[in-house]
C-alpha cells in the first residue's frame, strides 16, 4: 500500500470508522499527521526496572521469572490467567492476562520474560493487567493517547505507514549532508522505532533542526518579500491624523503613538510592511489597528481586520466603528454568520470566513491579524494572492514574548512591543484557592454579584474527554470540571450567584451571539465558559475570573484569561483553583500571583520548561515546535545562522520553498 502524505487515516488497515473519529479528535486526520504524532516518552526495555523502583500507574519495562500460574474466572464469567512472578528485588507481582487462553503454554514455570505495562495496586496486590511480552529487548514509544486510541494502536498504525508513505525531504540535500542529518523517513524511523535511546536522541535532534529550519526559512521568505515587493504607499497629512487622534475618547500612551508612527513610516516607504505587534492583554492594541486602518482608508484603500472568533469580530467591528466615528470610516462585519456589504466599506472586520469564502474584495491596503497564531502562513498568503498589490500586514499578539527570545526569532522582521498599559489600569488581585478557602472565594463572588458586577468561571472542558498523556500525574477525571456540570452545580448550590449562564464552543454562532448580548446587557451574573472561546471579550463590568483546574492551563493562557477582568474601574479578582491532586504543576501558578506583567510571566514560563519537556508550546505568536526547544537560544541562533548562509548562497530558495508548500510540511507551522 502506498500512501500520500495527505491521504486520510481511514486508509490505514485497522483504522475503522470509530477510530477515525477518535483520531480526528486528537487532530490526526492524515497519514502525515499520524507520522508527526510523536511519542511522549519511551520505555527502554533493554534496561528493565527492578520491581521495587516501579511507580504505580506508569508504563514500564520489567524483567521477571514465572513462579506459578492459575486460570481463573471473573464473577461475570470472563476467563483470565494470573501469573505470579518475581525478580531479584523480592517484590511480588501478578501478571494478569485476559482472553488469552493459551498464554499458560508460553509462560512455563521458571521462564524469564521482559514485559511492558503499567502496574496497579488492586486490593493490596500488585497487578500488571494485560502485559505485553517482548521476545527481544527494544525501545518502545509511548504516545499521547485518548479514549479509544491507545499508545499500542498508534504504534501499530504508524508502523504500517512509515515505510510506504510518500515523504519529501524539506531540507535541501547538500545542507542535510553538511549537517549530518538523516533523510526525513529515516528520521521518522529513529523517532518512532528507535533501536536504542541513542537513535531516539538522533531522531529528535534532526526533527528539532527541521522545525527551526522551517521557521527561519519562513522568516527569510517574509524578509525577502519585504525587500522585494513594493507595498502600496500610505501617506496621510499629519494634521488630519492629529485630529483623528484627538477625537479618541482617551489619550494614547507613548507606546501606542510609537507603534502607529513606526507602522506609518513603514507603510509610506514604498516597501511592504509585515510588522509584529507584541502587547500584553489590555495594552490597547485595537486602537492602534483602528488608527492605521483609518490612515489606509484616507488614501482610498481598504483594510481587513481578522479576529480569531465570531464574537471578537463583532466586538472589534463595533469598537473600531466607534473609535473612528469622527474619521468617518465605514465598517463592515464579515463572518460565517453575518456578511455586511464589504464593497462599500473602508474597513472589513472578519473571521476566517474572509479567507475561506469567496470573499473577493479588491484594493486592500492593510491586513491586521489579531491573535496571530490562529492564522497560518498559508492563509495569509491566500489573502495576499487575491490582491493586485500585496497588502501591508500587522500581526498582533497578546502573548508577551520574552525579549531575548524575540530577538533571536524575529529580529529580522519589524517588531513592536507595547509594554506600558493605559494609566487607569488597576492591579488585579490574584490568589491561588485551595479547597479550604473556597468558601471565602464564594463569599467574594456573592458580594460582587450583589453589587451588580459579573463573574467568569472558566472550566477546561465541555465534556469529560480529552487527549491525556500517560506518565502525567494521575488526576481523577472526576476532578476535572465541565461547563455544563459546573453551571448546574452553581445554580443548585449557590442561588446567591444570581443568573448563571453557560457558553461553550459547541454552541452555534447565533446562540453565542445572543448569549453574549445578554451578558453585555447585564442579564447574566455568572458566565461559566470554556477557555478556548471568546477570550477577548471586553466586559468592563466583570470583576471576578475564577479558573477551575487552573494548573491545566499554560501560564501565558492564564495571564490572558486574567486580563478579561479589571477593565473597568472596580477592583477585580482572579482566583486560580487547582485540581485536587494536581501535583507539582500547581507550583507554576505562583508566577501569576507574583508577577503582573505578561512579559515577566513569559520569561518565567520559559525558565520553568525543563529540558525533558516534549510538549509543544502552544503560545500565540511563537512557533509551535514539538521537538526544538524555545529555551535553547544557542541552538536557535545556530540554525538561524545556517539558514542565513544558505539563503545567501541560494537567494531563490525561500520563494521556491514557499511555492512547493514545504514550509507547511512541518506540523505546527501551518
Ligand atoms: P488589547 O491589547 O488586549 O487588545 P484593547 O485594545 O482591547 O486591548 O484595549 C483594552 C481597553 O483599554 C479598551 O477598553 C480600550 O478602550 C482601552 N484603552 C486603550 N488604549 C487606551 C488609552 N491610551 N487610555 C485609556 N484606555 C485605553
Ligand atoms: Mg485585543
XYZ file of C-alpha atoms and ligand atoms in Angstrom:
698
model
C 0.000 0.000 0.000
C 1.279 3.377 -0.982
C 0.205 6.432 0.983
C 0.369 10.050 0.101
C 1.003 12.398 2.980
C -2.472 13.862 2.821
C -4.307 10.572 2.489
C -6.867 10.067 5.210
C -6.013 7.815 8.129
C -9.046 5.758 7.188
C -6.911 4.064 4.528
C -4.662 2.573 7.193
C -5.528 -1.087 7.903
C -7.166 -1.486 11.288
C -8.473 2.063 11.416
C -12.254 1.696 11.485
C -14.869 4.440 11.463
C -14.905 4.741 15.275
C -11.127 5.012 15.407
C -11.186 7.632 12.665
C -13.456 9.689 14.871
C -11.225 9.325 17.895
C -8.120 10.143 15.894
C -9.789 13.166 14.424
C -10.468 14.480 17.884
C -6.769 14.234 18.582
C -6.095 16.257 15.457
C -4.874 13.246 13.477
C -6.602 13.254 10.112
C -3.979 12.369 7.562
C -1.136 9.910 7.240
C 1.095 12.923 7.637
C -0.493 13.830 10.970
C -0.061 10.272 12.124
C 3.621 10.268 11.282
C 4.052 13.511 13.185
C 2.288 12.339 16.311
C 5.423 11.931 18.320
C 5.995 9.732 21.357
C 5.759 11.495 24.642
C 8.443 9.258 26.073
C 9.973 5.824 25.640
C 10.259 2.649 27.610
C 13.728 1.251 27.269
C 13.157 -2.488 27.578
C 16.846 -3.203 27.262
C 17.047 -1.538 30.632
C 14.226 -3.063 32.724
C 13.337 -1.580 36.100
C 13.596 -3.605 39.312
C 10.118 -4.035 40.800
C 10.954 -2.096 43.953
C 11.612 1.041 41.887
C 8.462 0.904 39.813
C 5.916 3.675 40.219
C 2.310 2.555 40.020
C 0.251 3.569 37.043
C 3.145 4.364 34.709
C 4.061 2.059 31.847
C 7.451 0.485 32.446
C 9.550 -2.455 31.334
C 10.393 -5.152 33.874
C 12.154 -8.488 33.674
C 10.582 -11.247 35.745
C 10.577 -15.003 36.239
C 7.355 -17.023 36.386
C 6.807 -18.689 39.787
C 3.275 -20.081 39.400
C 0.236 -19.955 37.130
C -3.534 -20.154 37.694
C -6.513 -19.962 35.376
C -9.462 -18.059 36.853
C -12.865 -16.668 36.013
C -14.378 -13.331 36.986
C -17.844 -13.165 38.523
C -19.150 -12.248 35.102
C -17.568 -15.314 33.547
C -14.575 -13.691 31.883
C -11.614 -16.046 31.889
C -8.140 -14.897 32.727
C -4.735 -16.233 33.647
C -2.789 -14.978 36.635
C 0.972 -15.498 36.695
C 2.827 -14.908 39.944
C 6.229 -13.530 39.029
C 9.251 -12.035 40.754
C 12.626 -10.511 40.196
C 15.639 -10.030 42.477
C 14.010 -7.199 44.391
C 11.657 -9.560 46.239
C 8.541 -7.523 45.433
C 5.619 -9.801 44.483
C 3.703 -9.175 41.275
C 0.847 -10.785 39.389
C 0.653 -10.617 35.617
C -2.995 -10.832 34.568
C -3.902 -11.940 31.041
C -7.487 -11.629 29.844
C -8.811 -13.665 26.951
C -5.522 -15.314 26.158
C -6.330 -18.934 26.945
C -3.042 -20.268 25.586
C -0.767 -17.906 27.391
C -0.100 -20.546 30.048
C 1.504 -22.753 27.396
C 4.000 -19.995 26.723
C 4.674 -18.942 30.297
C 6.274 -22.091 31.646
C 7.243 -22.042 35.313
C 10.773 -20.774 35.681
C 10.875 -18.966 32.331
C 12.027 -15.356 32.305
C 10.310 -12.555 30.367
C 10.694 -8.913 29.629
C 7.277 -7.333 29.747
C 5.796 -3.901 29.461
C 2.764 -2.347 31.071
C 1.520 -0.190 33.926
C 1.477 -1.884 37.331
C -1.509 -1.142 39.532
C -2.307 -1.565 43.211
C -5.510 -3.542 43.478
C -6.932 -4.809 46.791
C -3.473 -4.760 48.308
C -1.974 -6.689 45.424
C 0.441 -5.576 42.725
C -1.170 -6.371 39.392
C 0.049 -5.858 35.883
C -3.036 -6.182 33.647
C -2.572 -7.189 30.011
C 1.209 -7.023 29.912
C 2.973 -7.098 26.585
C 5.595 -9.829 26.405
C 8.671 -8.993 24.418
C 10.709 -11.562 22.536
C 13.692 -9.306 22.425
C 14.564 -6.087 24.187
C 13.553 -2.964 22.328
C 12.776 0.677 22.865
C 9.025 1.206 22.990
C 7.481 4.549 22.181
C 4.741 5.792 24.482
C 2.307 8.030 22.634
C -0.104 10.590 23.980
C -3.359 8.679 23.777
C -7.036 9.230 24.262
C -10.165 7.246 24.905
C -10.461 4.702 22.137
C -6.915 5.112 20.873
C -4.157 3.559 22.917
C -0.457 4.050 22.600
C -0.221 0.486 21.242
C -2.717 1.195 18.498
C -0.837 4.314 17.486
C 2.395 2.368 17.396
C 0.782 -0.226 15.132
C -0.760 2.325 12.759
C 2.494 4.222 12.442
C 4.402 1.021 11.755
C 2.018 0.341 8.879
C 2.583 3.626 7.098
C 6.110 4.619 7.911
C 7.711 2.573 5.138
C 5.264 3.296 2.357
C 4.174 6.867 2.870
C 5.336 9.485 0.426
C 7.780 11.563 2.397
C 9.590 14.522 0.978
C 12.785 15.897 2.381
C 12.378 19.521 3.195
C 15.955 20.383 3.980
C 17.933 20.519 0.724
C 20.247 17.522 0.330
C 23.506 19.453 0.312
C 22.595 21.117 3.576
C 21.296 17.928 5.068
C 24.602 16.242 4.379
C 26.576 19.135 5.743
C 24.528 18.998 8.931
C 24.764 15.195 9.053
C 21.016 14.815 9.152
C 19.338 11.578 8.090
C 16.734 11.653 5.300
C 13.265 12.550 6.567
C 11.933 8.996 6.521
C 14.932 7.662 8.418
C 14.499 10.426 10.920
C 10.871 9.452 11.479
C 12.000 5.856 11.980
C 14.532 6.941 14.557
C 11.763 8.704 16.448
C 9.042 6.071 16.142
C 11.089 2.889 16.077
C 14.388 3.535 17.792
C 16.553 0.522 18.469
C 18.353 2.347 21.230
C 17.927 5.566 23.123
C 20.838 6.958 21.124
C 18.714 6.542 17.969
C 15.888 8.375 19.570
C 18.185 11.212 20.513
C 19.493 11.488 16.974
C 15.971 11.485 15.539
C 14.799 14.139 17.944
C 17.761 16.364 17.155
C 17.110 16.054 13.448
C 13.448 16.929 13.888
C 14.326 19.899 16.081
C 16.639 21.108 13.352
C 13.928 20.763 10.733
C 11.442 22.687 12.827
C 13.821 25.530 13.489
C 14.989 25.435 9.877
C 11.403 25.739 8.645
C 10.690 28.571 10.992
C 13.709 30.603 9.924
C 13.110 29.813 6.282
C 9.659 31.338 6.665
C 11.229 34.358 8.291
C 13.705 34.605 5.422
C 10.853 34.387 2.994
C 8.913 37.195 4.670
C 12.071 39.216 4.762
C 12.600 38.779 1.051
C 9.015 39.797 0.458
C 9.660 42.915 2.432
C 12.713 43.774 0.432
C 11.464 42.754 -2.974
C 7.836 43.583 -3.007
C 6.527 47.044 -3.413
C 3.842 47.940 -0.905
C 1.180 50.490 -1.539
C 2.179 53.898 -0.273
C 0.078 55.013 2.665
C 0.767 58.641 3.341
C -1.601 60.876 5.272
C -1.492 64.536 6.280
C -0.163 64.842 9.825
C -2.831 67.408 10.729
C -5.585 65.044 9.704
C -4.092 62.246 11.811
C -3.758 64.570 14.802
C -7.444 65.377 14.548
C -8.427 61.743 14.487
C -6.213 61.006 17.493
C -7.680 63.949 19.380
C -11.183 62.713 18.709
C -10.478 59.454 20.555
C -12.126 59.016 23.946
C -8.711 58.742 25.637
C -5.178 59.914 25.221
C -2.848 57.453 23.528
C 0.015 56.045 25.570
C 3.520 56.794 24.389
C 3.838 53.176 23.273
C 0.698 53.331 21.164
C 1.880 56.529 19.488
C 5.222 54.963 18.739
C 3.703 51.852 17.093
C 1.364 53.925 14.966
C 4.220 56.148 13.937
C 6.619 53.301 13.148
C 3.960 51.497 11.129
C 3.132 54.594 9.149
C 6.798 55.120 8.448
C 6.953 51.571 7.059
C 3.825 51.972 5.024
C 4.802 55.161 3.333
C 8.264 53.898 2.435
C 7.050 52.063 -0.662
C 8.209 48.765 0.869
C 5.927 46.138 2.242
C 5.292 46.130 5.981
C 4.996 42.887 7.938
C 5.060 44.078 11.486
C 4.530 42.033 14.602
C 2.899 43.913 17.464
C 3.512 42.227 20.748
C 1.480 43.751 23.534
C 0.098 42.452 26.777
C -3.640 41.948 27.248
C -5.274 45.292 27.780
C -2.341 47.261 26.429
C -4.648 48.770 23.816
C -3.800 47.145 20.516
C -7.232 47.617 18.978
C -6.965 51.364 18.763
C -3.607 51.025 17.029
C -5.202 48.810 14.403
C -8.123 51.207 14.064
C -5.889 54.228 13.534
C -3.795 52.500 10.906
C -6.932 51.351 9.134
C -8.198 54.937 9.176
C -4.982 56.092 7.526
C -5.332 53.435 4.868
C -8.942 54.475 4.261
C -7.780 58.054 3.908
C -5.673 57.009 0.912
C -8.675 55.305 -0.674
C -7.805 51.723 0.216
C -9.495 49.134 2.350
C -8.301 47.337 5.461
C -9.191 43.922 6.732
C -9.076 43.192 10.446
C -9.092 39.483 11.214
C -10.234 38.227 14.591
C -9.996 34.659 15.840
C -13.676 34.257 16.712
C -17.076 35.419 15.681
C -17.722 37.272 18.902
C -14.396 39.042 18.827
C -15.016 40.099 15.251
C -18.360 41.576 16.244
C -16.806 43.343 19.147
C -13.952 44.728 17.086
C -16.348 45.943 14.403
C -18.287 47.871 16.988
C -15.235 49.246 18.774
C -13.500 50.294 15.583
C -16.617 51.979 14.216
C -16.985 53.921 17.442
C -13.337 54.929 17.629
C -13.374 56.140 14.048
C -16.688 57.934 14.082
C -15.003 61.269 13.549
C -12.757 59.937 10.813
C -15.916 58.830 9.031
C -14.842 55.273 8.257
C -17.430 52.743 7.184
C -17.027 49.400 8.906
C -18.491 46.105 7.677
C -18.666 42.815 9.531
C -17.898 39.665 7.526
C -18.135 36.340 9.310
C -19.735 32.973 8.723
C -22.973 34.260 10.218
C -23.011 37.890 9.124
C -21.967 39.278 5.781
C -22.354 43.015 5.509
C -21.569 44.898 2.335
C -17.800 44.748 2.074
C -17.579 46.613 -1.218
C -18.724 49.916 0.124
C -16.813 49.637 3.419
C -13.414 51.062 4.310
C -12.727 48.529 6.999
C -13.850 44.922 6.946
C -13.733 43.152 10.256
C -13.978 39.404 9.929
C -13.037 35.887 10.858
C -11.558 33.022 8.851
C -14.608 33.318 6.648
C -12.857 36.173 4.900
C -10.225 33.769 3.682
C -12.305 30.693 3.039
C -15.465 32.030 1.483
C -15.415 33.608 -1.898
C -14.513 36.922 -0.494
C -13.177 38.912 -3.395
C -12.742 42.447 -2.209
C -10.021 44.243 -4.106
C -7.919 47.211 -3.239
C -6.898 46.023 0.212
C -4.010 48.040 1.586
C -3.661 46.565 5.070
C -4.437 43.314 6.810
C -4.447 43.300 10.593
C -4.347 39.875 12.176
C -5.414 39.844 15.810
C -4.038 36.868 17.739
C -1.683 35.896 15.004
C -1.359 32.254 15.932
C -4.758 31.305 14.673
C -3.846 32.317 11.157
C -1.157 30.394 9.372
C 1.355 31.335 6.774
C -0.782 29.686 4.130
C -3.934 31.568 4.975
C -2.116 34.827 4.988
C -0.657 34.012 1.606
C -4.144 33.186 0.322
C -5.391 36.597 1.334
C -2.416 38.194 -0.241
C -2.949 36.362 -3.522
C -6.341 37.938 -4.026
C -4.786 41.367 -4.303
C -3.067 43.108 -7.133
C -0.524 44.544 -4.750
C 0.234 42.672 -1.554
C -1.275 44.436 1.450
C 0.760 45.507 4.450
C 0.401 43.174 7.406
C 0.189 43.989 11.093
C 0.093 40.848 13.226
C -0.970 41.484 16.801
C -0.347 39.025 19.586
C -1.183 39.286 23.253
C 1.325 36.727 24.436
C 4.314 38.686 25.503
C 7.368 37.079 24.025
C 10.466 37.443 26.180
C 12.712 39.981 24.580
C 15.705 37.649 24.471
C 13.718 35.112 22.507
C 12.054 37.699 20.295
C 15.455 38.984 19.288
C 16.518 35.574 18.046
C 13.235 34.668 16.420
C 12.003 37.910 14.976
C 14.894 40.360 14.902
C 14.771 40.447 11.128
C 11.129 41.290 11.000
C 9.605 44.514 12.122
C 8.636 44.034 15.752
C 6.962 46.445 18.154
C 6.366 45.994 21.838
C 3.577 47.620 23.791
C 4.875 47.359 27.302
C 3.061 50.019 29.230
C -0.625 49.868 29.891
C -3.076 52.755 29.788
C -2.705 54.737 33.004
C -6.025 53.955 34.588
C -5.263 50.225 34.803
C -5.587 48.522 38.171
C -3.664 45.609 39.578
C -5.834 42.508 39.568
C -5.851 40.775 42.913
C -4.672 37.236 42.107
C -4.889 34.315 44.504
C -4.486 30.550 44.498
C -7.510 28.997 46.185
C -7.022 25.611 47.820
C -10.104 23.639 48.759
C -10.245 25.043 52.307
C -10.522 28.597 51.011
C -13.308 28.066 48.528
C -15.913 29.330 50.985
C -14.060 32.583 51.233
C -13.911 32.838 47.448
C -17.599 32.045 47.099
C -18.325 34.806 49.600
C -16.444 37.238 47.411
C -18.340 36.118 44.326
C -21.676 36.560 46.102
C -20.637 40.016 47.212
C -19.657 41.069 43.698
C -22.872 39.684 42.225
C -24.874 41.523 44.870
C -23.095 44.719 43.862
C -24.277 44.182 40.292
C -20.991 43.001 38.856
C -20.265 39.981 36.716
C -18.204 36.860 37.177
C -16.484 34.456 34.777
C -15.981 30.829 35.736
C -13.648 29.006 33.372
C -13.588 25.240 33.077
C -11.183 23.256 30.947
C -13.735 21.034 29.237
C -17.206 20.752 27.925
C -17.343 17.026 28.293
C -15.053 14.641 30.037
C -12.925 13.658 27.161
C -9.596 14.886 26.017
C -6.188 13.791 24.978
C -4.243 12.754 28.009
C -0.771 11.505 28.320
C 0.489 8.507 30.072
C 3.036 9.457 32.624
C 1.279 12.618 33.626
C 0.370 12.897 37.268
C -2.777 10.890 37.524
C -5.723 13.110 38.278
C -9.095 11.594 38.899
C -11.181 12.612 35.877
C -13.980 13.412 38.290
C -11.885 16.323 39.484
C -11.901 17.958 36.084
C -14.789 20.368 35.851
C -17.000 20.700 32.837
C -19.001 23.742 31.839
C -22.387 22.087 31.999
C -21.829 20.260 35.290
C -20.303 23.285 36.970
C -23.088 25.585 35.806
C -25.618 23.103 37.100
C -23.835 22.845 40.432
C -23.627 26.604 40.873
C -27.318 27.031 40.117
C -28.220 24.409 42.680
C -25.786 25.207 45.470
C -25.446 28.955 45.071
C -28.736 30.718 44.457
C -26.993 33.869 45.704
C -24.905 33.852 42.489
C -27.929 35.039 40.552
C -28.361 34.069 36.937
C -25.789 31.527 35.824
C -25.318 31.014 32.078
C -23.033 28.707 30.123
C -21.049 29.342 26.986
C -19.018 26.799 25.067
C -17.568 26.083 21.644
C -20.254 23.619 20.626
C -22.905 26.313 20.610
C -23.991 27.751 17.281
C -22.688 31.196 16.372
C -26.185 32.630 16.646
C -26.694 31.175 20.128
C -23.360 32.506 21.296
C -24.147 35.897 19.874
C -27.488 36.042 21.613
C -25.977 34.949 24.891
C -23.110 37.428 24.702
C -25.600 40.193 24.011
C -27.413 39.221 27.205
C -24.155 39.124 29.115
C -23.252 42.579 27.867
C -26.680 43.858 28.801
C -26.046 42.646 32.338
C -28.692 39.931 32.236
C -26.218 37.260 33.300
C -24.389 37.357 36.632
C -22.099 34.380 36.336
C -20.866 33.100 32.991
C -19.465 29.589 33.017
C -17.347 29.020 29.911
C -14.523 27.077 28.336
C -11.258 28.865 27.852
C -10.771 28.317 24.154
C -13.524 30.604 23.132
C -14.064 34.293 23.156
C -11.217 35.074 25.458
C -11.041 38.559 24.073
C -14.468 39.725 25.157
C -14.385 43.181 26.615
C -16.698 43.317 29.594
C -15.815 46.226 31.880
C -18.430 45.151 34.391
C -16.741 41.790 35.033
C -14.694 41.826 38.215
C -14.077 38.173 39.032
C -12.341 35.481 36.996
C -12.437 32.032 38.532
C -10.307 29.429 36.774
C -11.068 25.844 37.672
C -8.393 23.154 37.285
C -6.072 26.077 36.800
C -2.834 24.108 36.653
C -4.032 22.513 33.430
C -3.623 25.805 31.615
C -0.392 27.345 30.401
C 0.883 30.414 32.236
C 0.526 32.581 29.182
C -3.045 31.482 28.732
C -3.862 32.084 32.390
C -2.408 35.525 32.141
C -4.569 36.223 29.106
C -7.646 34.979 30.880
C -6.881 37.138 33.868
C -6.776 40.120 31.536
C -10.503 39.650 30.870
C -11.284 41.301 34.182
C -10.006 44.575 35.556
C -11.187 46.505 32.537
C -13.469 48.799 34.452
C -12.944 50.990 37.494
C -13.780 48.417 40.171
C -11.181 46.301 41.944
C -11.032 42.925 40.195
C -10.041 39.435 41.243
C -8.566 36.367 39.631
C -8.946 33.116 41.562
C -6.887 30.146 40.448
C -8.418 26.915 41.699
C -6.056 23.977 41.361
C -7.291 20.433 40.853
C -7.181 18.221 43.899
C -4.118 16.047 43.444
C -2.926 18.268 40.628
C 0.676 17.658 41.652
C 3.740 19.795 41.089
C 2.047 21.638 38.217
C 0.414 23.781 40.885
C 3.775 25.359 41.683
C 3.790 27.162 38.367
C 0.688 29.095 39.302
C 2.681 31.146 41.782
C 4.225 33.080 38.909
C 0.830 34.657 38.308
C 0.487 35.750 41.890
C 3.990 37.076 41.872
C 4.052 38.880 38.540
C 1.646 41.273 36.983
C 3.330 41.884 33.661
C 2.886 39.330 30.934
C 6.486 39.874 29.912
C 7.724 38.755 33.324
C 5.413 35.770 33.270
C 6.584 34.777 29.824
C 10.192 34.942 30.969
C 9.370 32.760 33.972
C 7.429 30.334 31.807
C 10.441 29.925 29.598
C 12.636 29.227 32.615
C 10.256 26.638 34.017
C 10.109 24.433 30.968
C 12.614 21.765 31.718
C 14.854 20.241 29.093
C 12.920 16.956 29.030
C 9.701 18.630 28.090
C 8.476 17.312 24.765
C 5.149 19.037 24.730
C 4.585 21.582 22.028
C 4.411 25.134 23.220
C 1.084 26.408 22.120
C 1.514 30.077 22.584
C 0.320 32.818 20.412
C 2.946 34.331 18.223
C 5.529 31.708 18.990
C 6.223 28.768 16.724
C 4.639 25.579 17.965
C 7.724 23.401 17.985
C 7.339 19.811 19.045
C 10.988 18.958 19.352
C 13.001 22.156 19.160
C 13.120 23.971 22.462
C 12.447 27.653 22.657
C 14.614 27.739 25.744
C 17.643 26.694 23.750
C 18.562 30.063 22.365
C 22.006 28.912 21.347
C 20.566 26.187 19.150
C 18.029 28.546 17.582
C 20.745 31.073 16.925
C 22.877 28.423 15.236
C 20.094 27.214 12.935
C 19.284 30.788 12.095
C 22.900 31.247 11.017
C 22.735 28.101 8.891
C 19.600 29.362 7.165
C 21.092 32.790 6.568
C 24.186 31.340 4.988
C 22.141 29.001 2.836
C 19.884 31.797 1.651
C 22.879 33.942 0.787
C 24.186 31.098 -1.367
C 20.735 30.280 -2.802
C 18.719 33.503 -2.900
C 15.866 31.848 -4.803
C 15.338 29.104 -2.284
C 12.956 30.779 0.173
C 10.453 31.522 -2.564
C 10.696 28.012 -4.052
C 10.287 26.715 -0.548
C 7.054 28.575 -0.140
C 5.817 27.642 -3.585
C 6.437 23.969 -3.090
C 4.462 24.226 0.130
C 7.329 22.818 2.097
C 7.015 25.335 4.847
C 3.713 23.830 5.816
C 5.121 20.336 5.739
C 6.136 20.624 9.333
C 3.188 20.438 11.654
C 2.638 23.468 13.764
C 3.982 25.898 11.267
C 0.995 25.743 9.051
P -5.754 44.527 23.859
O -4.360 44.998 23.657
O -5.850 43.467 24.874
O -6.436 44.172 22.565
P -7.745 46.574 23.897
O -7.375 47.191 22.629
O -8.960 45.705 23.913
O -6.516 45.766 24.479
O -7.886 47.702 24.987
C -8.305 47.420 26.287
C -9.115 48.570 26.854
O -8.271 49.700 27.070
C -10.226 49.048 25.941
O -11.383 49.231 26.706
C -9.703 50.342 25.376
O -10.741 51.234 25.081
C -8.834 50.863 26.488
N -7.719 51.719 26.061
C -6.896 51.502 25.009
N -5.951 52.453 24.923
C -6.175 53.301 25.947
C -5.525 54.502 26.414
N -4.469 55.008 25.787
N -6.044 55.080 27.524
C -7.124 54.567 28.163
N -7.767 53.469 27.786
C -7.301 52.821 26.689
Mg -7.351 42.521 21.719
